[in-house]
Amino acid sequence: MKQKRVSVIGLGKLGLNMAACMAYKGYEIIGVDSNTTLIDKLKRGESPLYEPGLREMLEKAAPHFEVTNDIDHAVKNSDIIFIFVGTPSTNDGSFSSEYVEVVAKEIGESLKNTDGYRLIVNRSTVMPGVTKSIVSSIIEKTSGKTIGQDFGMCFNPEFMALGSAIHNFLNPDVIAIGEFDKKSGEILEKMYRDVCDNNPVIVRTSLTNSEWSKLSLNVFLTLKLSYANAIAEVCEKIEDGNVDEISAILGHDPRIGRKFLSGAIGYGGPCFPRDTKAFKAFTNAIGTKSELSDAAEAVNDRQAEKVVQSVKEILGSIHSKKISVLGVTYKPDTDIVDPSDQLKIVQGLLKEGADLRLSDPKGMENAKKVLTEGTVEYFETADQCLQGSDICILLTPWKDFTELDAEVFSEKMKTAIVFDCWRVLKNAQQDSRIEYHAVGLNS
């Protein structure tokens, strides 16, 4: 008989998506969070955060989705308990497991007076070794029970990306299951086989290997992104240079692949920057080298200034120029602006004295919280944002922006100059009325 009662402790941007998907699939879900405002919103049927498809998923999941701030209730009424709380970065770049440890202790206290086997699954990103040496030990100590006998333990890294979290959870490319023992891994694998819409590859390994796989995967992607940006930089200096044509050649080689090979601006978001630093912190701590992650960071760190300098060269001076910026979130389909290279570029333009005009479908409220210095005006539409500007910079390739007609630029702007960081404004690129520039092109 399949496990049907599951609790998810931590209803953040990824935990809530996971809980909603599982409830939608018919599991009886108890979502737990200490944020009472978030819990109240969910009880009223509201989505407390932005993610494409989440509101609709929550509506469908409602009959099977209970929310509370009571961990004891969740532990006593669940067969599988997921820990999905935040692990903030410390000064050296490693992850603090403070919140995970607090939850582990509360789980242990509940297990002390609870009969029956429970599987505890840590999904919070932690440093390699933490789940086995710290989390499991805390639960054993506080509960007085024995791991492998009274409860199981897994580490299950999340590979969900904001903006596509629901699809990623239901259709994963790969699922990594770090297991304390065979029984723990079998229970978790069975759950995923039941929940996922596709038939994903599931790799079962040790707790520590699965923790290390999360850092390893994300740092590999930062390397690929930074390599593409290095190629783009060269393309801007050679005759007829075009990073998209180079990427097409490289991407058709099955050993490389096309994804994350665009060549544009630096990476951002809640995972890549901090996972790269954690990779370095961990390798340094165990006495190995981190030259590759250091190189990825070095390339990434210069991308924002490179864009600002390019704009400065085009205009001659940025000071007092009306600059329209389209997009400030670190990628489309999210509202996160910090950390992002987009934010760094905007701050660099403001430092140079730009009169900034900004539009973003979902990120403007968050942008207002961090852009507290300089002159910034916010506009609901690109049409309004472009009015009377000296140059337009496309920073985030939202669909709203990539489908703009060339006439919008030529008719609304004071001078129809476009700087396209992603080379997606094809209408503008092909229109002789527009002076078109882009990252990764020399044409």
Short mmCIF file of C-alpha atoms in Angstrom, two decimals:
data_model
loop_
_atom_site.label_atom_id
_atom_site.label_comp_id
_atom_site.label_asym_id
_atom_site.label_seq_id
_atom_site.Cartn_x
_atom_site.Cartn_y
_atom_site.Cartn_z
CA MET A 1 0.00 0.00 0.00
CA LYS A 2 1.46 3.34 -1.01
CA GLN A 3 2.23 6.04 1.48
CA LYS A 4 -0.48 8.70 1.38
CA ARG A 5 0.15 10.97 4.38
CA VAL A 6 2.98 13.45 3.89
CA SER A 7 4.03 16.63 5.65
CA VAL A 8 6.20 19.39 4.21
CA ILE A 9 7.87 21.58 6.83
CA GLY A 10 8.78 24.87 5.17
CA LEU A 11 6.41 26.42 2.63
CA GLY A 12 8.83 28.71 0.88
CA LYS A 13 9.13 29.24 -2.86
CA LEU A 14 9.92 25.59 -3.54
CA GLY A 15 8.40 23.82 -0.54
CA LEU A 16 4.95 25.23 -1.28
CA ASN A 17 5.14 24.15 -4.92
CA MET A 18 6.09 20.63 -3.89
CA ALA A 19 3.29 20.43 -1.30
CA ALA A 20 0.70 21.72 -3.78
CA CYS A 21 1.77 19.22 -6.45
CA MET A 22 1.57 16.28 -4.07
CA ALA A 23 -1.84 17.31 -2.75
CA TYR A 24 -3.00 17.70 -6.36
CA LYS A 25 -1.85 14.11 -6.93
CA GLY A 26 -4.12 12.92 -4.13
CA TYR A 27 -1.73 12.67 -1.20
CA GLU A 28 -2.98 13.97 2.14
CA ILE A 29 -0.57 16.84 2.73
CA ILE A 30 0.11 18.81 5.89
CA GLY A 31 2.04 21.97 5.08
CA VAL A 32 3.88 23.52 8.02
CA ASP A 33 5.41 26.96 8.31
CA SER A 34 6.24 29.33 11.18
CA ASN A 35 5.13 32.34 9.10
CA THR A 36 1.60 32.99 10.35
CA THR A 37 0.87 35.51 7.59
CA LEU A 38 1.69 32.88 4.97
CA ILE A 39 -0.46 30.27 6.74
CA ASP A 40 -3.38 32.70 7.00
CA LYS A 41 -3.22 33.48 3.29
CA LEU A 42 -3.21 29.80 2.40
CA LYS A 43 -6.18 29.16 4.69
CA ARG A 44 -8.05 31.90 2.81
CA GLY A 45 -7.25 30.18 -0.47
CA GLU A 46 -4.69 32.79 -1.55
CA SER A 47 -1.27 32.11 -3.05
CA PRO A 48 1.35 33.88 -0.89
CA LEU A 49 3.99 33.95 -3.62
CA TYR A 50 4.34 34.24 -7.37
CA GLU A 51 5.02 31.14 -9.42
CA PRO A 52 3.38 30.33 -12.79
CA GLY A 53 0.54 27.86 -12.27
CA LEU A 54 0.76 27.80 -8.47
CA ARG A 55 -2.53 29.56 -7.76
CA GLU A 56 -4.42 27.16 -10.02
CA MET A 57 -2.59 24.18 -8.52
CA LEU A 58 -3.50 25.27 -4.99
CA GLU A 59 -7.16 25.49 -5.97
CA LYS A 60 -7.11 21.93 -7.31
CA ALA A 61 -5.12 20.67 -4.34
CA ALA A 62 -7.30 22.27 -1.65
CA PRO A 63 -9.29 19.12 -0.67
CA HIS A 64 -6.06 17.32 0.25
CA PHE A 65 -3.99 20.22 1.60
CA GLU A 66 -3.98 21.22 5.27
CA VAL A 67 -1.75 24.03 6.53
CA THR A 68 -0.59 24.68 10.08
CA ASN A 69 2.30 25.98 12.17
CA ASP A 70 2.16 22.90 14.41
CA ILE A 71 5.05 20.54 13.65
CA ASP A 72 3.94 18.07 16.33
CA HIS A 73 0.57 17.66 14.60
CA ALA A 74 2.31 17.08 11.28
CA VAL A 75 4.74 14.46 12.62
CA LYS A 76 2.04 12.52 14.42
CA ASN A 77 -0.17 12.44 11.32
CA SER A 78 2.36 11.74 8.57
CA ASP A 79 4.22 8.75 7.18
CA ILE A 80 6.82 10.83 5.35
CA ILE A 81 8.10 14.16 6.70
CA PHE A 82 9.99 16.55 4.41
CA ILE A 83 12.24 19.25 5.85
CA PHE A 84 12.30 22.16 3.39
CA VAL A 85 13.45 25.19 5.39
CA GLY A 86 15.98 27.88 4.53
CA THR A 87 19.73 27.46 4.93
CA PRO A 88 21.21 30.97 4.75
CA SER A 89 24.81 31.50 3.71
CA THR A 90 27.44 32.23 6.33
CA ASN A 91 30.36 34.65 6.00
CA ASP A 92 32.61 32.03 4.38
CA GLY A 93 29.95 31.00 1.85
CA SER A 94 28.90 27.73 3.46
CA PHE A 95 25.29 27.02 4.41
CA SER A 96 24.03 27.42 7.95
CA SER A 97 21.98 24.42 9.05
CA GLU A 98 20.57 26.31 12.06
CA TYR A 99 16.93 26.20 10.94
CA VAL A 100 17.21 22.56 9.84
CA GLU A 101 18.56 21.68 13.28
CA VAL A 102 15.68 23.47 15.00
CA VAL A 103 13.17 21.52 12.93
CA ALA A 104 15.06 18.25 13.50
CA LYS A 105 14.85 18.79 17.24
CA GLU A 106 11.11 19.47 17.07
CA ILE A 107 10.60 16.36 14.96
CA GLY A 108 12.58 14.34 17.49
CA GLU A 109 10.50 15.67 20.38
CA SER A 110 7.32 14.63 18.56
CA LEU A 111 8.67 11.19 17.69
CA LYS A 112 9.44 10.58 21.36
CA ASN A 113 5.74 10.05 22.03
CA THR A 114 4.72 8.71 18.61
CA ASP A 115 4.37 5.08 17.64
CA GLY A 116 5.13 3.71 14.22
CA TYR A 117 7.88 4.19 11.64
CA ARG A 118 8.44 7.58 10.02
CA LEU A 119 10.64 8.52 7.07
CA ILE A 120 12.37 11.89 7.49
CA VAL A 121 13.54 13.48 4.23
CA ASN A 122 15.78 16.54 4.24
CA ARG A 123 15.34 18.71 1.13
CA SER A 124 17.04 21.80 2.56
CA THR A 125 20.35 22.45 0.80
CA VAL A 126 23.08 21.72 3.34
CA MET A 127 26.82 21.18 3.29
CA PRO A 128 27.88 17.59 2.55
CA GLY A 129 27.80 15.47 5.69
CA VAL A 130 25.23 17.50 7.61
CA THR A 131 22.22 15.20 7.18
CA LYS A 132 24.06 12.16 8.54
CA SER A 133 26.28 13.71 11.18
CA ILE A 134 23.97 16.44 12.50
CA VAL A 135 20.32 16.08 11.45
CA SER A 136 20.05 12.33 12.06
CA SER A 137 21.93 12.61 15.34
CA ILE A 138 19.65 15.37 16.64
CA ILE A 139 16.53 13.33 15.85
CA GLU A 140 17.97 10.23 17.52
CA LYS A 141 19.07 12.15 20.61
CA THR A 142 15.83 14.08 21.14
CA SER A 143 13.49 11.20 20.30
CA GLY A 144 15.36 8.42 22.05
CA LYS A 145 14.70 6.30 18.98
CA THR A 146 17.02 4.51 16.60
CA ILE A 147 17.59 5.47 12.97
CA GLY A 148 17.05 2.53 10.65
CA GLN A 149 14.71 0.90 13.12
CA ASP A 150 12.21 3.48 14.37
CA PHE A 151 12.67 6.05 11.61
CA GLY A 152 14.35 6.35 8.24
CA MET A 153 16.41 9.17 6.78
CA CYS A 154 16.99 10.47 3.26
CA PHE A 155 18.53 13.54 1.68
CA ASN A 156 16.67 14.49 -1.48
CA PRO A 157 18.17 17.55 -3.22
CA GLU A 158 15.74 19.77 -5.09
CA PHE A 159 16.48 20.49 -8.74
CA MET A 160 13.38 22.67 -9.20
CA ALA A 161 13.86 26.02 -10.91
CA LEU A 162 11.73 29.05 -10.07
CA GLY A 163 9.48 29.90 -12.98
CA SER A 164 9.05 26.22 -13.86
CA ALA A 165 8.93 24.66 -10.39
CA ILE A 166 5.63 22.81 -10.87
CA HIS A 167 6.69 21.25 -14.16
CA ASN A 168 10.12 20.42 -12.74
CA PHE A 169 8.62 18.62 -9.76
CA LEU A 170 6.13 16.59 -11.76
CA ASN A 171 8.50 15.92 -14.68
CA PRO A 172 12.02 15.76 -13.25
CA ASP A 173 15.02 14.91 -15.41
CA VAL A 174 16.63 13.08 -12.51
CA ILE A 175 15.84 12.43 -8.85
CA ALA A 176 18.69 11.93 -6.42
CA ILE A 177 17.90 9.96 -3.28
CA GLY A 178 20.51 9.85 -0.58
CA GLU A 179 19.49 7.05 1.75
CA PHE A 180 20.55 5.99 5.23
CA ASP A 181 19.44 2.47 4.41
CA LYS A 182 17.65 0.52 1.67
CA LYS A 183 14.23 0.77 3.34
CA SER A 184 14.38 4.59 3.44
CA GLY A 185 15.31 4.81 -0.22
CA GLU A 186 12.64 2.35 -1.32
CA ILE A 187 9.85 4.29 0.40
CA LEU A 188 10.92 7.58 -1.17
CA GLU A 189 11.43 6.07 -4.62
CA LYS A 190 7.97 4.51 -4.46
CA MET A 191 6.44 7.89 -3.64
CA TYR A 192 8.13 9.58 -6.60
CA ARG A 193 7.16 6.78 -8.98
CA ASP A 194 3.58 7.43 -7.93
CA VAL A 195 3.70 11.24 -8.09
CA CYS A 196 5.76 12.03 -11.19
CA ASP A 197 4.05 12.33 -14.57
CA ASN A 198 7.10 11.05 -16.42
CA ASN A 199 9.26 8.06 -15.61
CA PRO A 200 12.31 9.85 -14.21
CA VAL A 201 15.77 8.46 -13.72
CA ILE A 202 16.20 7.87 -9.97
CA VAL A 203 19.71 7.56 -8.61
CA ARG A 204 20.01 6.18 -5.09
CA THR A 205 23.21 6.88 -3.27
CA SER A 206 24.59 7.81 0.14
CA LEU A 207 23.41 10.79 2.15
CA THR A 208 26.69 12.65 1.61
CA ASN A 209 26.91 11.92 -2.12
CA SER A 210 23.41 13.30 -2.65
CA GLU A 211 24.28 16.48 -0.72
CA TRP A 212 27.42 16.92 -2.82
CA SER A 213 25.47 16.29 -6.04
CA LYS A 214 23.38 19.44 -5.47
CA LEU A 215 26.43 21.69 -5.30
CA SER A 216 28.16 19.82 -8.11
CA LEU A 217 25.24 20.19 -10.50
CA ASN A 218 24.67 23.89 -9.94
CA VAL A 219 28.35 24.78 -10.12
CA PHE A 220 28.63 22.88 -13.40
CA LEU A 221 25.83 25.06 -14.78
CA THR A 222 27.59 28.24 -13.61
CA LEU A 223 30.70 27.04 -15.41
CA LYS A 224 28.72 26.51 -18.60
CA LEU A 225 27.06 29.93 -18.30
CA SER A 226 30.37 31.66 -17.64
CA TYR A 227 32.05 29.83 -20.51
CA ALA A 228 29.32 31.03 -22.85
CA ASN A 229 29.82 34.59 -21.59
CA ALA A 230 33.56 34.31 -22.22
CA ILE A 231 32.83 33.15 -25.79
CA ALA A 232 30.42 36.08 -26.22
CA GLU A 233 33.11 38.52 -25.09
CA VAL A 234 35.46 37.22 -27.79
CA CYS A 235 32.70 37.37 -30.41
CA GLU A 236 32.35 41.10 -29.79
CA LYS A 237 36.00 41.56 -30.82
CA ILE A 238 36.30 39.39 -33.93
CA GLU A 239 35.06 40.02 -37.45
CA ASP A 240 31.36 39.11 -37.83
CA GLY A 241 31.43 37.60 -34.34
CA ASN A 242 28.14 35.98 -33.31
CA VAL A 243 27.86 33.99 -30.09
CA ASP A 244 24.56 32.38 -31.15
CA GLU A 245 26.24 30.76 -34.13
CA ILE A 246 29.09 29.49 -31.96
CA SER A 247 26.61 28.19 -29.39
CA ALA A 248 24.63 26.39 -32.11
CA ILE A 249 27.76 24.59 -33.23
CA LEU A 250 28.79 23.64 -29.71
CA GLY A 251 25.26 22.79 -28.65
CA HIS A 252 24.71 20.24 -31.39
CA ASP A 253 27.57 18.21 -30.01
CA PRO A 254 25.79 15.72 -27.68
CA ARG A 255 28.71 15.87 -25.29
CA ILE A 256 27.93 19.56 -24.66
CA GLY A 257 24.25 20.36 -25.34
CA ARG A 258 22.62 23.71 -26.06
CA LYS A 259 21.10 24.61 -22.68
CA PHE A 260 22.81 27.31 -20.59
CA LEU A 261 25.05 28.21 -23.53
CA SER A 262 23.47 31.48 -24.65
CA GLY A 263 26.10 34.02 -23.68
CA ALA A 264 24.40 37.07 -22.20
CA ILE A 265 24.77 38.55 -18.73
CA GLY A 266 25.80 37.01 -15.42
CA TYR A 267 23.86 34.39 -13.49
CA GLY A 268 21.74 35.30 -10.46
CA GLY A 269 18.88 34.02 -8.37
CA PRO A 270 18.74 32.21 -5.04
CA CYS A 271 20.88 29.18 -5.98
CA PHE A 272 23.74 29.73 -8.42
CA PRO A 273 25.63 32.56 -6.67
CA ARG A 274 25.49 31.01 -3.23
CA ASP A 275 26.04 27.41 -4.36
CA THR A 276 29.22 28.52 -6.13
CA LYS A 277 30.48 30.10 -2.91
CA ALA A 278 29.46 27.03 -0.89
CA PHE A 279 31.32 24.80 -3.36
CA LYS A 280 34.45 26.82 -2.71
CA ALA A 281 33.94 26.83 1.06
CA PHE A 282 33.52 23.06 1.16
CA THR A 283 36.45 22.22 -1.09
CA ASN A 284 38.69 24.56 0.90
CA ALA A 285 37.51 23.01 4.17
CA ILE A 286 38.50 19.50 3.08
CA GLY A 287 41.81 20.61 1.52
CA THR A 288 41.01 20.37 -2.18
CA LYS A 289 41.04 23.05 -4.88
CA SER A 290 38.22 25.11 -6.38
CA GLU A 291 39.86 26.71 -9.43
CA LEU A 292 36.89 26.02 -11.71
CA SER A 293 34.28 27.62 -9.45
CA ASP A 294 36.70 30.52 -8.87
CA ALA A 295 36.92 31.02 -12.63
CA ALA A 296 33.13 30.93 -13.02
CA GLU A 297 32.79 33.62 -10.36
CA ALA A 298 35.52 35.76 -11.92
CA VAL A 299 33.86 35.72 -15.35
CA ASN A 300 30.44 36.29 -13.83
CA ASP A 301 31.53 39.20 -11.65
CA ARG A 302 32.65 41.29 -14.62
CA GLN A 303 29.51 40.94 -16.74
CA ALA A 304 27.47 43.77 -15.18
CA GLU A 305 30.26 46.33 -15.46
CA LYS A 306 30.88 45.16 -19.03
CA VAL A 307 27.26 46.01 -19.99
CA VAL A 308 27.43 49.40 -18.26
CA GLN A 309 30.67 50.19 -20.07
CA SER A 310 29.18 49.16 -23.43
CA VAL A 311 26.23 51.51 -22.89
CA LYS A 312 28.63 54.28 -21.90
CA GLU A 313 30.60 53.81 -25.12
CA ILE A 314 27.41 53.91 -27.21
CA LEU A 315 26.09 57.10 -25.60
CA GLY A 316 29.38 58.81 -24.85
CA SER A 317 28.08 59.53 -21.36
CA ILE A 318 25.41 58.00 -19.15
CA HIS A 319 24.95 61.01 -16.88
CA SER A 320 21.45 62.52 -17.17
CA LYS A 321 20.55 60.24 -20.08
CA LYS A 322 17.05 58.73 -20.09
CA ILE A 323 17.63 55.00 -20.11
CA SER A 324 14.75 52.56 -20.45
CA VAL A 325 15.39 49.18 -18.83
CA LEU A 326 13.16 46.24 -19.71
CA GLY A 327 13.36 43.57 -17.05
CA VAL A 328 15.06 43.46 -13.66
CA THR A 329 14.23 39.94 -12.41
CA TYR A 330 17.07 37.44 -12.71
CA LYS A 331 15.06 35.50 -15.31
CA PRO A 332 11.51 35.50 -16.71
CA ASP A 333 8.56 34.01 -14.79
CA THR A 334 9.77 35.01 -11.34
CA ASP A 335 9.61 38.13 -9.18
CA ILE A 336 13.11 37.78 -7.70
CA VAL A 337 15.45 40.68 -8.44
CA ASP A 338 18.07 40.25 -5.72
CA PRO A 339 20.55 38.78 -6.34
CA SER A 340 20.69 39.31 -10.09
CA ASP A 341 23.06 40.73 -12.67
CA GLN A 342 20.13 42.81 -13.86
CA LEU A 343 20.07 44.57 -10.51
CA LYS A 344 23.84 45.12 -10.61
CA ILE A 345 23.55 46.67 -14.07
CA VAL A 346 20.73 48.97 -12.97
CA GLN A 347 22.72 50.04 -9.92
CA GLY A 348 25.75 50.65 -12.14
CA LEU A 349 23.73 52.87 -14.47
CA LEU A 350 22.35 54.83 -11.51
CA LYS A 351 25.85 55.29 -10.13
CA GLU A 352 26.80 56.88 -13.45
CA GLY A 353 23.90 59.34 -13.05
CA ALA A 354 21.34 57.80 -15.40
CA ASP A 355 17.72 58.92 -15.40
CA LEU A 356 16.33 55.41 -15.23
CA ARG A 357 12.95 54.20 -16.50
CA LEU A 358 12.09 50.63 -15.53
CA SER A 359 9.44 48.10 -16.52
CA ASP A 360 9.08 44.47 -15.43
CA PRO A 361 5.95 42.26 -15.47
CA LYS A 362 6.48 40.91 -11.94
CA GLY A 363 9.61 42.40 -10.39
CA MET A 364 8.86 46.09 -9.87
CA GLU A 365 7.63 45.89 -6.28
CA ASN A 366 10.74 43.99 -5.24
CA ALA A 367 12.90 46.39 -7.25
CA LYS A 368 11.46 49.35 -5.35
CA LYS A 369 12.61 47.78 -2.10
CA VAL A 370 16.27 47.70 -3.13
CA LEU A 371 16.60 50.63 -5.56
CA THR A 372 16.49 53.36 -2.95
CA GLU A 373 19.11 55.70 -4.44
CA GLY A 374 19.13 57.56 -7.75
CA THR A 375 16.35 58.54 -10.13
CA VAL A 376 14.07 55.64 -11.04
CA GLU A 377 10.60 55.76 -12.59
CA TYR A 378 8.46 52.64 -12.88
CA PHE A 379 6.10 51.86 -15.76
CA GLU A 380 3.52 49.14 -16.22
CA THR A 381 4.16 48.70 -19.94
CA ALA A 382 7.13 48.83 -22.28
CA ASP A 383 5.36 51.50 -24.38
CA GLN A 384 5.26 53.85 -21.41
CA CYS A 385 8.78 52.98 -20.34
CA LEU A 386 10.28 53.75 -23.77
CA GLN A 387 8.69 57.18 -24.12
CA GLY A 388 11.36 59.82 -24.79
CA SER A 389 14.35 57.67 -23.84
CA ASP A 390 17.86 57.84 -25.26
CA ILE A 391 18.48 54.10 -25.20
CA CYS A 392 16.61 50.91 -24.32
CA ILE A 393 18.39 48.03 -22.58
CA LEU A 394 16.72 44.61 -22.55
CA LEU A 395 17.95 42.85 -19.41
CA THR A 396 15.37 40.08 -18.89
CA PRO A 397 13.84 38.30 -21.89
CA TRP A 398 10.22 38.29 -20.73
CA LYS A 399 7.83 37.27 -23.53
CA ASP A 400 6.10 40.66 -23.15
CA PHE A 401 9.33 42.29 -24.31
CA THR A 402 10.68 39.85 -26.89
CA GLU A 403 7.52 40.19 -29.01
CA LEU A 404 7.59 44.00 -29.19
CA ASP A 405 7.16 45.49 -32.67
CA ALA A 406 10.03 47.56 -34.02
CA GLU A 407 7.70 50.58 -34.32
CA VAL A 408 7.45 50.77 -30.53
CA PHE A 409 11.14 51.64 -30.37
CA SER A 410 11.30 53.91 -33.40
CA GLU A 411 8.15 55.86 -32.52
CA LYS A 412 8.37 56.12 -28.74
CA MET A 413 12.05 56.72 -28.11
CA LYS A 414 13.93 59.99 -28.45
CA THR A 415 16.73 58.11 -30.18
CA ALA A 416 15.98 54.56 -31.31
CA ILE A 417 19.01 52.82 -29.82
CA VAL A 418 18.57 49.31 -28.45
CA PHE A 419 21.04 47.27 -26.42
CA ASP A 420 19.84 43.66 -26.33
CA CYS A 421 21.58 41.49 -23.75
CA TRP A 422 19.95 38.30 -25.07
CA ARG A 423 19.70 38.99 -28.84
CA VAL A 424 15.97 38.24 -28.80
CA LEU A 425 14.57 41.52 -30.15
CA LYS A 426 14.62 40.27 -33.72
CA ASN A 427 12.16 42.91 -34.94
CA ALA A 428 14.42 45.68 -33.69
CA GLN A 429 17.54 44.00 -35.02
CA GLN A 430 16.13 43.83 -38.55
CA ASP A 431 14.73 47.38 -38.66
CA SER A 432 16.97 49.98 -40.34
CA ARG A 433 15.42 52.75 -38.24
CA ILE A 434 16.92 51.27 -35.08
CA GLU A 435 20.55 51.34 -34.00
CA TYR A 436 20.91 47.83 -32.66
CA HIS A 437 23.62 46.58 -30.28
CA ALA A 438 23.86 43.30 -28.39
CA VAL A 439 26.01 41.22 -26.08
CA GLY A 440 27.99 38.68 -28.10
CA LEU A 441 27.70 40.36 -31.50
CA ASN A 442 30.15 42.30 -33.64
CA SER A 443 28.13 43.36 -36.65
#
